[in-house]
Amino acid sequence: MNLEELKKRREENFLAHKKKKKEYYLKKKKVIKKEIDYEKELNEENFSLKIKEIIKAQKKYVDNRKELIVSKINEYKDSKKDYYEQNKEKRLEYDKEYRERKKEQLKQYRKEYYRKLKEKQNKL
């Protein structure tokens, strides 16, 4: 193959790809969305009915998933508790090292904090 043939083949492949991409996006655009007449749907008569309908649908959805949601929450709590139990020593050691490293800064911070708190109380 010479260079001209390669250029021609590359151009054809590129155009084919471009055409395929265009068809894909046009196909997505053709999906007809249901148009909503907001004035009709949300007028004073229908507004409260629509809100109640939405609430019922949401409540039904949550009720259907309640067991799953509760089980996931409990599972998360258990995993968190296990994690903290496993890493308790590491955390305590890290906290101790941190306090040692930042001793002066923490001291200064607390001093400033309590001074501001005292000023606030004096103003009241």
Protein backbone atom coordinates (compact mmCIF):
# COMPACT_ATOMS: atom_id res chain seq x y z
CA MET A 1 0.00 0.00 0.00
CA ASN A 2 1.20 3.42 -0.76
CA LEU A 3 0.65 6.61 1.15
CA GLU A 4 -2.24 7.82 -1.01
CA GLU A 5 -4.23 4.63 -0.44
CA LEU A 6 -3.66 4.85 3.31
CA LYS A 7 -4.82 8.47 3.38
CA LYS A 8 -7.90 7.58 1.35
CA ARG A 9 -8.77 4.61 3.59
CA ARG A 10 -8.23 6.71 6.72
CA GLU A 11 -10.53 9.42 5.34
CA GLU A 12 -13.23 6.83 4.51
CA ASN A 13 -13.02 5.29 7.99
CA PHE A 14 -13.21 8.71 9.59
CA LEU A 15 -16.27 9.68 7.54
CA ALA A 16 -17.96 6.36 8.32
CA HIS A 17 -17.32 6.89 12.01
CA LYS A 18 -18.63 10.45 11.82
CA LYS A 19 -21.79 9.26 10.05
CA LYS A 20 -22.36 6.52 12.63
CA LYS A 21 -21.91 9.02 15.47
CA LYS A 22 -24.36 11.47 13.86
CA GLU A 23 -26.99 8.73 13.42
CA TYR A 24 -26.60 7.75 17.07
CA TYR A 25 -27.21 11.30 18.31
CA LEU A 26 -30.09 11.86 15.90
CA LYS A 27 -31.65 8.60 17.08
CA LYS A 28 -31.40 9.81 20.68
CA LYS A 29 -33.00 13.12 19.72
CA LYS A 30 -35.93 11.36 18.05
CA VAL A 31 -37.07 9.86 21.34
CA ILE A 32 -40.24 11.80 21.92
CA LYS A 33 -40.55 13.24 25.36
CA LYS A 34 -43.97 13.64 26.85
CA GLU A 35 -44.69 17.33 26.94
CA ILE A 36 -46.27 18.65 30.10
CA ASP A 37 -48.78 21.46 30.11
CA TYR A 38 -47.81 23.06 33.41
CA GLU A 39 -50.72 25.46 33.50
CA LYS A 40 -53.14 22.56 33.19
CA GLU A 41 -51.23 20.20 35.49
CA LEU A 42 -50.44 22.68 38.25
CA ASN A 43 -53.46 24.95 38.36
CA GLU A 44 -55.14 25.53 41.71
CA GLU A 45 -57.54 22.59 41.32
CA ASN A 46 -54.93 20.01 40.33
CA PHE A 47 -51.96 21.26 42.35
CA SER A 48 -52.90 19.67 45.67
CA LEU A 49 -53.91 16.44 43.90
CA LYS A 50 -50.55 16.29 42.11
CA ILE A 51 -48.67 16.91 45.34
CA LYS A 52 -50.63 14.14 47.09
CA GLU A 53 -49.98 11.82 44.15
CA ILE A 54 -46.25 12.50 44.34
CA ILE A 55 -46.23 11.97 48.11
CA LYS A 56 -48.05 8.66 47.78
CA ALA A 57 -45.62 7.47 45.12
CA GLN A 58 -42.59 8.45 47.22
CA LYS A 59 -44.04 6.85 50.35
CA LYS A 60 -44.78 3.65 48.44
CA TYR A 61 -41.23 3.60 47.09
CA VAL A 62 -39.69 4.13 50.54
CA ASP A 63 -42.00 1.54 52.12
CA ASN A 64 -41.01 -1.01 49.49
CA ARG A 65 -37.33 -0.37 50.16
CA LYS A 66 -37.56 0.18 53.92
CA GLU A 67 -36.15 -3.21 54.92
CA LEU A 68 -33.28 -2.86 52.48
CA ILE A 69 -32.50 0.67 53.68
CA VAL A 70 -32.59 -0.34 57.36
CA SER A 71 -30.40 -3.38 56.73
CA LYS A 72 -27.84 -1.28 54.84
CA ILE A 73 -27.76 1.29 57.65
CA ASN A 74 -27.23 -1.44 60.24
CA GLU A 75 -24.58 -3.09 58.07
CA TYR A 76 -22.78 0.24 57.75
CA LYS A 77 -22.92 0.80 61.52
CA ASP A 78 -21.51 -2.68 62.16
CA SER A 79 -18.71 -2.27 59.63
CA LYS A 80 -17.83 1.13 61.09
CA LYS A 81 -17.80 -0.28 64.61
CA ASP A 82 -15.58 -3.19 63.51
CA TYR A 83 -13.22 -0.83 61.74
CA TYR A 84 -12.85 1.38 64.81
CA GLU A 85 -12.31 -1.64 67.05
CA GLN A 86 -9.62 -3.01 64.74
CA ASN A 87 -7.80 0.31 64.44
CA LYS A 88 -8.28 1.57 67.99
CA GLU A 89 -4.61 1.22 68.92
CA LYS A 90 -3.45 2.91 65.72
CA ARG A 91 -5.83 5.81 66.28
CA LEU A 92 -4.77 6.28 69.87
CA GLU A 93 -1.11 6.16 68.90
CA TYR A 94 -1.66 8.63 66.07
CA ASP A 95 -3.57 11.01 68.36
CA LYS A 96 -0.79 10.86 70.91
CA GLU A 97 1.87 11.60 68.28
CA TYR A 98 -0.24 14.40 66.85
CA ARG A 99 -0.67 16.05 70.25
CA GLU A 100 3.06 15.81 70.84
CA ARG A 101 3.88 17.33 67.46
CA LYS A 102 1.36 20.13 67.70
CA LYS A 103 1.63 20.74 71.43
CA GLU A 104 2.61 24.39 71.19
CA GLN A 105 0.13 25.19 68.45
CA LEU A 106 -2.70 23.53 70.34
CA LYS A 107 -1.71 25.37 73.51
CA GLN A 108 -1.75 28.68 71.65
CA TYR A 109 -5.06 27.84 69.98
CA ARG A 110 -6.72 26.96 73.28
CA LYS A 111 -5.38 30.10 74.90
CA GLU A 112 -6.81 32.24 72.07
CA TYR A 113 -10.09 30.32 72.08
CA TYR A 114 -10.68 30.80 75.79
CA ARG A 115 -9.68 34.46 75.59
CA LYS A 116 -12.29 35.06 72.86
CA LEU A 117 -14.87 33.09 74.81
CA LYS A 118 -14.20 35.20 77.90
CA GLU A 119 -14.54 38.43 75.86
CA LYS A 120 -17.84 37.21 74.46
CA GLN A 121 -19.19 36.47 77.93
CA ASN A 122 -18.06 39.87 79.20
CA LYS A 123 -19.93 41.61 76.38
CA LEU A 124 -23.16 39.86 77.30
